[in-house]
Coordinates of C-alpha atoms and ligand atoms in Angstrom, one line a residue:
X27 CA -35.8 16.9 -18.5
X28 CA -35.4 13.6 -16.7
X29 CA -36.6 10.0 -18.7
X30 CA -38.7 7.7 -17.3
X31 CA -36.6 4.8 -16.2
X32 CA -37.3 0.5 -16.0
X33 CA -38.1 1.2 -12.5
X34 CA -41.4 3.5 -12.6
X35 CA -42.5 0.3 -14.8
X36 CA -44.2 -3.5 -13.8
X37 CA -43.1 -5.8 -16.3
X38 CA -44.3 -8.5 -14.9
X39 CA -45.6 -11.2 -17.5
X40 CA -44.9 -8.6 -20.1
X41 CA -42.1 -8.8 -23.0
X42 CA -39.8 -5.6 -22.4
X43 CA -37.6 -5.2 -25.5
X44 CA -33.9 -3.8 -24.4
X45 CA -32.0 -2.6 -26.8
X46 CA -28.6 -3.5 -24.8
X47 CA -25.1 -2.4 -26.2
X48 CA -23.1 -5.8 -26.0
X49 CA -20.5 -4.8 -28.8
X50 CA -17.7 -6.2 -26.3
X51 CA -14.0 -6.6 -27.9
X52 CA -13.3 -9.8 -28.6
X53 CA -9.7 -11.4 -29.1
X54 CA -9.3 -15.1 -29.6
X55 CA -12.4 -16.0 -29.4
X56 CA -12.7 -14.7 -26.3
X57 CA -14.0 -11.4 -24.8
X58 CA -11.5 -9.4 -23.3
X59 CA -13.4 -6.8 -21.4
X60 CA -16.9 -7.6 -20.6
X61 CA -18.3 -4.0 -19.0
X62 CA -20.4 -3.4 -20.9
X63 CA -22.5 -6.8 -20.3
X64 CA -21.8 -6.6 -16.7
X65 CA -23.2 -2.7 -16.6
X66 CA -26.6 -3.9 -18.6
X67 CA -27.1 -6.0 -15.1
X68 CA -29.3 -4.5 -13.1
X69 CA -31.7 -3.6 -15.8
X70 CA -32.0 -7.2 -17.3
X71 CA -32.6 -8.2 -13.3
X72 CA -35.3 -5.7 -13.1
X73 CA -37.3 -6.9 -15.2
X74 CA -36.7 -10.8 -15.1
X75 CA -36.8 -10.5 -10.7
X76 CA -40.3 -9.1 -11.4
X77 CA -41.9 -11.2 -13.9
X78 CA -40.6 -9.6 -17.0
X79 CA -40.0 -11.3 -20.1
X80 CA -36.4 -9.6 -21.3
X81 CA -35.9 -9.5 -24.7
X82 CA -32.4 -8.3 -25.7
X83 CA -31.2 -6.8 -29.2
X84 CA -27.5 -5.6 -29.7
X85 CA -25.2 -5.3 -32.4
X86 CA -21.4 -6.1 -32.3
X87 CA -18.7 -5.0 -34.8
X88 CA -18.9 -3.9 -38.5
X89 CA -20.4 -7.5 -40.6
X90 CA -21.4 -6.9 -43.7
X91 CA -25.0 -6.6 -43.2
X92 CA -26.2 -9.2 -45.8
X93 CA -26.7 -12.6 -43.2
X94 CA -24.8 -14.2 -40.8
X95 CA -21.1 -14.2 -40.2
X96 CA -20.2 -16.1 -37.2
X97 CA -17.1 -13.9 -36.7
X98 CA -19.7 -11.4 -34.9
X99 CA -22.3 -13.7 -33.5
X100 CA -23.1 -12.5 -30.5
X101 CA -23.1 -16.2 -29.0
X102 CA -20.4 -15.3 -27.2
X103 CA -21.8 -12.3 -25.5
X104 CA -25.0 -14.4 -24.5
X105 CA -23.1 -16.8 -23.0
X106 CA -20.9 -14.5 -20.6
X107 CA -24.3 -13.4 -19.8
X108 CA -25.3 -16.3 -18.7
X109 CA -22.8 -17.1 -16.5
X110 CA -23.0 -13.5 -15.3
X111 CA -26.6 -14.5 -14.2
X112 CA -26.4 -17.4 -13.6
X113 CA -29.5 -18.7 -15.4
X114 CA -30.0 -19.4 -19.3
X115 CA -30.1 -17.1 -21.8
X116 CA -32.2 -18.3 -25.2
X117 CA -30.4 -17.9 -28.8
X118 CA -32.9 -18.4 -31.3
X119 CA -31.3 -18.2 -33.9
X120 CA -28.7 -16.5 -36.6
X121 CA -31.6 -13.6 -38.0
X122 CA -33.0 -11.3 -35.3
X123 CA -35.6 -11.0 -37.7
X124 CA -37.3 -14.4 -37.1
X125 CA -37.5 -14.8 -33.8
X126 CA -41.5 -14.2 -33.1
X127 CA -41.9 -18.2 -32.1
X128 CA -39.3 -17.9 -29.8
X129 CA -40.2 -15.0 -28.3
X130 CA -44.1 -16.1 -27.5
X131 CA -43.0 -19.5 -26.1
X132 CA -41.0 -17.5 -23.5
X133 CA -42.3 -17.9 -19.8
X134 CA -41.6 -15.1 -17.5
X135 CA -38.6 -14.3 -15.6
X136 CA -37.0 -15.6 -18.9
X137 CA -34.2 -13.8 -21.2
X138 CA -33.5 -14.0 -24.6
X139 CA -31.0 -12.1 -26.7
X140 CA -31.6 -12.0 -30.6
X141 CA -28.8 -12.6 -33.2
X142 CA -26.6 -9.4 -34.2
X143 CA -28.6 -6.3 -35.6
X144 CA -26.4 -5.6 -38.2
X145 CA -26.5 -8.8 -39.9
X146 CA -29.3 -6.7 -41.7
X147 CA -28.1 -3.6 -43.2
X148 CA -31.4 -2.2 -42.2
X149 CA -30.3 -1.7 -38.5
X150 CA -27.5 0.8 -40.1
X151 CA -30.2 2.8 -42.2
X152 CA -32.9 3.2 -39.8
X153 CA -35.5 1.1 -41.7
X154 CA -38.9 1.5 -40.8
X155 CA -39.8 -2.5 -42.0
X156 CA -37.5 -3.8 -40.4
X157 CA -37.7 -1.6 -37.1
X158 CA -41.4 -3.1 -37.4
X159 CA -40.8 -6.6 -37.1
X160 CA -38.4 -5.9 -34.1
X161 CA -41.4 -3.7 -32.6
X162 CA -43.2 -6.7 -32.5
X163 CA -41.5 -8.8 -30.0
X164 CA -42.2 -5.9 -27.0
X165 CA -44.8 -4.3 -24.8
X166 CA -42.3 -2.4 -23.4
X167 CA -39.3 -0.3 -25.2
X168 CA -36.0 -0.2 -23.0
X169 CA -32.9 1.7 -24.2
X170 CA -29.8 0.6 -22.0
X171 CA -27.4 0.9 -24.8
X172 CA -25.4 3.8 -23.9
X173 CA -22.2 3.1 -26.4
X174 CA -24.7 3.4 -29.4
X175 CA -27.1 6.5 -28.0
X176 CA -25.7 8.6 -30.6
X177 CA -26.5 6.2 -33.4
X178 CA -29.8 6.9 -35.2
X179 CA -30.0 2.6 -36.1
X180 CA -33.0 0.9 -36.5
X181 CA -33.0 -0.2 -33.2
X182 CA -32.4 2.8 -31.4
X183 CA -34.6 5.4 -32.7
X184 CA -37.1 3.4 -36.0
X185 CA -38.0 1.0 -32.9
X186 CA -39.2 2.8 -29.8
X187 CA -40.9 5.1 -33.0
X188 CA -42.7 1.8 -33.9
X189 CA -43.7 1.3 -30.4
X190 CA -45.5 5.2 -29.9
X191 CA -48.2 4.4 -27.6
X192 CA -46.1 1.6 -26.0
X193 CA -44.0 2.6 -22.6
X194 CA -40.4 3.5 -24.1
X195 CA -37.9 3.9 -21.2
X196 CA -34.5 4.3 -20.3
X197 CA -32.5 1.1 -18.9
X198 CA -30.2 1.6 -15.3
X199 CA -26.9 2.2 -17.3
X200 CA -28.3 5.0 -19.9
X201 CA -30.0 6.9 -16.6
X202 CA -26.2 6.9 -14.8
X203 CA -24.2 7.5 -17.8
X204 CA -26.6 10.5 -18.7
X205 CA -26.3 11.9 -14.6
X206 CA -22.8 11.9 -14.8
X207 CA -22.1 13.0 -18.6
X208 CA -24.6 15.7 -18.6
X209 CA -26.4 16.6 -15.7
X210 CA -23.4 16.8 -13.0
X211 CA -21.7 18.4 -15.6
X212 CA -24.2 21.2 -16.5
X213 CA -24.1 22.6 -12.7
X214 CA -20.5 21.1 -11.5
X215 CA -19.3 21.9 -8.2
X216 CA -16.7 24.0 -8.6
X217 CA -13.0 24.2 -9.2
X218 CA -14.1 22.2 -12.0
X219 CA -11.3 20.9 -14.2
X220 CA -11.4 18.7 -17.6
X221 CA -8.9 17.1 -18.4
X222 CA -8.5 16.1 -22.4
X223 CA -5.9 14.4 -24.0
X224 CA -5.5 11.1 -26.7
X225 CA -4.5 11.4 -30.2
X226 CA -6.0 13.9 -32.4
X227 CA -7.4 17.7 -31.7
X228 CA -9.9 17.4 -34.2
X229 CA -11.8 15.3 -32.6
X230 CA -11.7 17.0 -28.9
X231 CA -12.4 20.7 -30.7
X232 CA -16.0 20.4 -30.2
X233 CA -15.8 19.3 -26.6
X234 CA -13.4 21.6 -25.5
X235 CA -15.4 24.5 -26.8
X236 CA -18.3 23.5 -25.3
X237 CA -16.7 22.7 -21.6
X238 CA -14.8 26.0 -21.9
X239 CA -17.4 28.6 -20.4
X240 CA -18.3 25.6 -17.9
X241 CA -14.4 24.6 -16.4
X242 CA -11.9 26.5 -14.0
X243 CA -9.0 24.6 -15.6
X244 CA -8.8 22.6 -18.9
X245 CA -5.8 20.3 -18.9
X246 CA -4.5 19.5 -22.1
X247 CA -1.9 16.1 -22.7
X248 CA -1.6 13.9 -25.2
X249 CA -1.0 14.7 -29.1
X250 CA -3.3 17.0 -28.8
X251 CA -1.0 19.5 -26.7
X252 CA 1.7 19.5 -29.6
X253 CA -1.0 21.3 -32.1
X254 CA -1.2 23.6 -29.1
X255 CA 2.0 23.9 -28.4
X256 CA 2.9 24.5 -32.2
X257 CA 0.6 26.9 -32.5
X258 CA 2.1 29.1 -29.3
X259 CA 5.3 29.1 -31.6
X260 CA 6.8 26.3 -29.9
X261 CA 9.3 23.6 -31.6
X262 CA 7.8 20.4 -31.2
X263 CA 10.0 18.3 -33.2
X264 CA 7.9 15.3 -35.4
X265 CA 5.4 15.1 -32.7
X266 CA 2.2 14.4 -34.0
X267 CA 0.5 17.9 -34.9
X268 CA -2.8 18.5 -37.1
X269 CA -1.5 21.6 -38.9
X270 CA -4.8 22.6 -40.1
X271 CA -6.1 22.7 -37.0
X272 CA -3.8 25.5 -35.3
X273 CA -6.2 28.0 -36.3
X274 CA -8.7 26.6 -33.8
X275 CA -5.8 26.3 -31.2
X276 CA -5.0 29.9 -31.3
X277 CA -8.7 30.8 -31.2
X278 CA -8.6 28.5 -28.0
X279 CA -6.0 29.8 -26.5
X280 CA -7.0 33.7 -26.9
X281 CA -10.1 32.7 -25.9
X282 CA -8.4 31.5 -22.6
X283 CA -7.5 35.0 -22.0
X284 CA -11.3 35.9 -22.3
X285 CA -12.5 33.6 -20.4
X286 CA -11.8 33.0 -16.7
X287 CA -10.9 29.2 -17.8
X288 CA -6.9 28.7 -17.6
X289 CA -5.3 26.1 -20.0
X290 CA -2.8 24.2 -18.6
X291 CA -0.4 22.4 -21.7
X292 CA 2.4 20.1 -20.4
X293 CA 6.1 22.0 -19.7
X294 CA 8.2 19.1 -20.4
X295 CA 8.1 15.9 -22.6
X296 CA 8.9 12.6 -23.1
X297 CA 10.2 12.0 -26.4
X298 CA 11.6 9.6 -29.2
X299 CA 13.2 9.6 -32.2
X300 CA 10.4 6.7 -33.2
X301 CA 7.1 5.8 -33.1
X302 CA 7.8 2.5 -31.3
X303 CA 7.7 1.0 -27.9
X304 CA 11.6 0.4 -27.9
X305 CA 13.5 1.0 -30.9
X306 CA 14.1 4.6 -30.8
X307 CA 15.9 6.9 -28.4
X308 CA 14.2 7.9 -25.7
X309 CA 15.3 11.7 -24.3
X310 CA 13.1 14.0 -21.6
X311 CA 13.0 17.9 -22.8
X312 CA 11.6 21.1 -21.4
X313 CA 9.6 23.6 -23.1
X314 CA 11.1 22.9 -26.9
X315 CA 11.3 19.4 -28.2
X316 CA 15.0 19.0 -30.2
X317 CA 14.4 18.2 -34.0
X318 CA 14.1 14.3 -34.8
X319 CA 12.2 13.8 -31.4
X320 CA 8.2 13.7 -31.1
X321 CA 6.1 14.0 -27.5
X322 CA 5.0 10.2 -26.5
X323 CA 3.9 11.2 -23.6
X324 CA 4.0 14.8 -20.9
X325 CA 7.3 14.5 -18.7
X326 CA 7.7 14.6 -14.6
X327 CA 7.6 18.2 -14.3
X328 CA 4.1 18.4 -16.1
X329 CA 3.0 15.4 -14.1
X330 CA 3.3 17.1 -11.2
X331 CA 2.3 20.1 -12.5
X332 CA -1.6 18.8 -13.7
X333 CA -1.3 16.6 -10.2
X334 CA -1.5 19.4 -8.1
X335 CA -4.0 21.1 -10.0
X336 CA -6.3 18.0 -10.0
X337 CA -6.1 17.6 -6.2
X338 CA -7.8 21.0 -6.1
X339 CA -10.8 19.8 -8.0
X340 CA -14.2 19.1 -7.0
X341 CA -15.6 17.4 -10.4
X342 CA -13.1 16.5 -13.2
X343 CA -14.4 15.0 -16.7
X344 CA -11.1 12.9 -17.9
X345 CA -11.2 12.2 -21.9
X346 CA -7.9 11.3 -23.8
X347 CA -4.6 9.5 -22.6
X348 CA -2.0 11.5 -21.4
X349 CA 0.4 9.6 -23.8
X350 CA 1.0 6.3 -25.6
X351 CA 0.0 4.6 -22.5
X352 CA 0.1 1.4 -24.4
X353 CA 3.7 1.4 -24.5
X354 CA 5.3 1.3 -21.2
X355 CA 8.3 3.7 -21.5
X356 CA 4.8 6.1 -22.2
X357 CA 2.5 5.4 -20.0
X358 CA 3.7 7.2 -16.7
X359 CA 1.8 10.4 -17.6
X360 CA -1.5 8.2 -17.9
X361 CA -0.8 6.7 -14.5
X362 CA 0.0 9.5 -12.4
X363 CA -2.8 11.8 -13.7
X364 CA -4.8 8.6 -13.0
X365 CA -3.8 8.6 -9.6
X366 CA -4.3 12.2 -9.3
X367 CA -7.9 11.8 -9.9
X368 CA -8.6 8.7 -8.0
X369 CA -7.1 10.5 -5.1
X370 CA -9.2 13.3 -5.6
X371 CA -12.3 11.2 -5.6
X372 CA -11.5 10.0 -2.5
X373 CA -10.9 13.3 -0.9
X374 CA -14.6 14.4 -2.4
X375 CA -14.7 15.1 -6.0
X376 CA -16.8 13.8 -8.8
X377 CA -14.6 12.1 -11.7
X378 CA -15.8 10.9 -14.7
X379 CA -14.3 9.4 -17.4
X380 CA -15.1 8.6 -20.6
X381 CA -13.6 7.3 -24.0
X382 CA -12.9 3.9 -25.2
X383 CA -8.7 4.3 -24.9
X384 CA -9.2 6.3 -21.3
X385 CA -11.3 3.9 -19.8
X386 CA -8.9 1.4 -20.9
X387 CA -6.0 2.9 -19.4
X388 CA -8.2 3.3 -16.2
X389 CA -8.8 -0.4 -16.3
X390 CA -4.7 -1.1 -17.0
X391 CA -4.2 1.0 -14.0
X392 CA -6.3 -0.9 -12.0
X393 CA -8.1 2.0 -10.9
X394 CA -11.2 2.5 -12.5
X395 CA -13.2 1.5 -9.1
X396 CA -11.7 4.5 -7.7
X397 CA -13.7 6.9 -10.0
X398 CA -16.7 7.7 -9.4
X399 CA -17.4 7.1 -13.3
X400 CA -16.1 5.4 -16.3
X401 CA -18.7 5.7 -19.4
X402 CA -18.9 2.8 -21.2
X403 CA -19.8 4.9 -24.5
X404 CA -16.7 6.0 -26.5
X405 CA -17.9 8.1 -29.5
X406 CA -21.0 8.3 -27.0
X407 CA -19.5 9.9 -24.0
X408 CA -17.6 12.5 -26.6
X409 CA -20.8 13.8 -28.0
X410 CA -22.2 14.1 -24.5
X411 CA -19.1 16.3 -23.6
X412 CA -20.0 18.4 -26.6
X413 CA -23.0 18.9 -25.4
X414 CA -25.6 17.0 -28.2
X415 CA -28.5 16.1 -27.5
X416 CA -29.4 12.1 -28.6
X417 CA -32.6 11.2 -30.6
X418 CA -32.3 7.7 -29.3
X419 CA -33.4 9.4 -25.6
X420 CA -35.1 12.5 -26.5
X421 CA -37.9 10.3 -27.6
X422 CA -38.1 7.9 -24.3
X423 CA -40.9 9.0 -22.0
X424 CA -40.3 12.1 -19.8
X425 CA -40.4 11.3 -16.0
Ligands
LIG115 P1 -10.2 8.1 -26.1 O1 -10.5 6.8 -26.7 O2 -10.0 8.0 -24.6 O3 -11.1 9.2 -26.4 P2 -8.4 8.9 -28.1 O4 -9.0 7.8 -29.0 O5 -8.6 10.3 -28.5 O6 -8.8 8.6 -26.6 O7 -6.8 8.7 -28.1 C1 -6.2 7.6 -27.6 C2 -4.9 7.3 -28.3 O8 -4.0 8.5 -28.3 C3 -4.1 6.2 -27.6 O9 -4.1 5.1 -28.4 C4 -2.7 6.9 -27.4 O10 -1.6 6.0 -27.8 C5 -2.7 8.0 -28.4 N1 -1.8 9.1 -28.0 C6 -1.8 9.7 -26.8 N2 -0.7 10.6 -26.7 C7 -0.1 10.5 -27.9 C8 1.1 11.1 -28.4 N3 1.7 12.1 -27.7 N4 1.5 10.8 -29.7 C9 0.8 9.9 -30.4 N5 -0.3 9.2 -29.9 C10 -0.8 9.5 -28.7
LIG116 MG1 -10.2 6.1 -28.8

């Protein structure tokens, strides 16, 4: 069922509570990539173009959760969105907890962004006290804070629960992310392909199984493919394998052969004698990897391979790196499947991407305007691929 977004609302001279998701990485004291408070946009416009009071809440990192520690003050954050909007944002002060004042002094058309969540270690356990007090500042309930749907904090689902009664809505970003991850998903248009990759299977498994009975193709790169690959009787070398999970790669794979999905693994590989950028030697095999080498990355033949498949596709969901795309001798596999799928777009299909390291590479590439999607929910975007359902926006308002 569809959620009732910031739009079917007026917030004019009300105070519309957005729970945002403003954890942006931060290096030197200085954000690095700023998405995520560039995608919160056009909600926080909404409301202030109409008359709305916006009243932001985020968290950002892992403190400790007993006060402030200015290492993740989200200062920083507020002022990018500031410039962003070109208008001032309010800071309060260091406790989101104490911010009533400043909220009812607001005039409207105003923003104001409240002090990390997790300063409290309420915001991590849900507390209904302390969801209270947050309640408090709105007369509206906005969730636009896709990265953290699948959270059950405070401020995600003890909040818009305080505010029953109260409209609870879904923000811009949370309504697209939700389109792409689940609804053109659940009826794609067909040849649909997924393509998964990154560094572990374990944490794919659930996805895969539930995109199986869904996708013509599933490509499979990254570490990932070696546990696969392993399990097919393969020798992959000291590539990085999750032995326990070979089990559930055989099941896939005979499931395959149930299924009218086809699994496409990489043919050749690039490999080293090292995990390192440089240091180690750097060979290409087919099929079998030599002992003393591990798979950094899927070699030219698979490239191709995956490439041509991808050109064929009319929706492709794109989770996991291809290789250590980090480390440039790795990263051609990334690119070129990266390519692939931007070209596809172009030619018609629907690409989404999603995970942190993916959307990263995207970015790297310089090519994540050429997808029709990039989440900007890591853990987020995964559980959507497996299918869960979120508390955070089964309990919005139905629209
Ligand atoms: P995402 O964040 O997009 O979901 P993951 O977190 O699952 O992706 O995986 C990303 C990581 O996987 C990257 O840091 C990349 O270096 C690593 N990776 C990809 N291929 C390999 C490989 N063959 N061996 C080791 N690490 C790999
Ligand atoms: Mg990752």
């Amino acid at each position: 069922m569809s959620k009732k977004t910031i739009a079917s609302l007026n917030p004019s001279g009300l105070r519309v509570l957005v729970r945002v998701d403003f954890n942006v990485p931060v290096e030197n004291g200085q954000i690095t990539d700023d998405r995520r408070i560039r995608e919160a946009l056009p909600t926080i416009k909404s409301i202030i173009d109409r008359g709305g009071k916006a009243i932001l809440m985020s968290h950002m990192g892992r403190p400790e959760g007993t006060g402030f520690e200015a290492e993740f003050s989200l200062t920083i954050a507020g002022e990018r969105l500031s410039q962003l909007l070109g208008k001032p944002v309010a800071f309060p002060n260091h406790d989101c907890t104490d911010a009533a004042a400043a909220v009812a002094a607001m005039k409207n058309g105003e923003v104001l962004l409240l002090e990390n969540l997790r300063f409290h270690k309420a915001e991590k356990k849900g507390d209904p006290a302390f969801a209270a007090k947050l309640a408090a500042y709105g007369d509206i309930y906005v969730n636009d804070a896709f990265g953290t749907c699948h959270r059950p904090d405070a401020s995600m689902v003890a909040v818009p629960k305080a505010m029953a009664g109260k409209p609870r809505v879904c923000g811009f970003l949370v309504e697209k992310e939700i389109k792409f991850l689940s609804a053109t998903i659940a009826n794609p248009v067909k040849p649909f392909i997924v393509v998964l990759g990154g560094a572990k299977v374990s944490d794919k498994l659930a996805a895969v199984e539930h995109l199986m009975p869904k996708a013509d193709q599933i490509i499979i790169g990254g570490a990932m493919a070696y546990t696969f690959l392993a399990a097919m009787g393969k020798n992959v070398g000291t590539s990085k394998i999750e032995s326990d999970r070979i089990p559930d790669a055989t099941r896939i794979i005979d499931l395959d052969k149930k299924m009218k999905v086809e699994i496409l693994l990489p043919v050749d590989h690039v490999c080293s004698t090292q995990f390192a950028e440089r240091s180690g030697d750097i060979e290409v095999f087919d099929n079998e990897i030599k002992d003393g080498f591990m798979g950094l990355d899927i070699g030219p033949k698979t490239q191709t391979k995956f490439a041509l498949a991808l050109r064929k596709a009319k929706t492709i969901v794109w989770n996991g790196p291809m290789g250590v795309f980090e480390w440039s001798p790795f990263s051609q596999g990334t690119q070129q499947v990266a390519k692939a799928i931007a070209e596809a777009t172009k030619n018609g299909a629907t690409s989404i991407v999603g995970g942190g390291d993916s959307a990263a590479a995207v970015e790297k590439f310089n090519l994540a305007d050429k997808m029709s999607h990039v989440s900007t929910g890591g853990g987020a975007s995964l559980e959507m691929l497996e299918g869960k359902k979120f508390e955070s926006v089964e309990l919005l308002d139905n629209g």
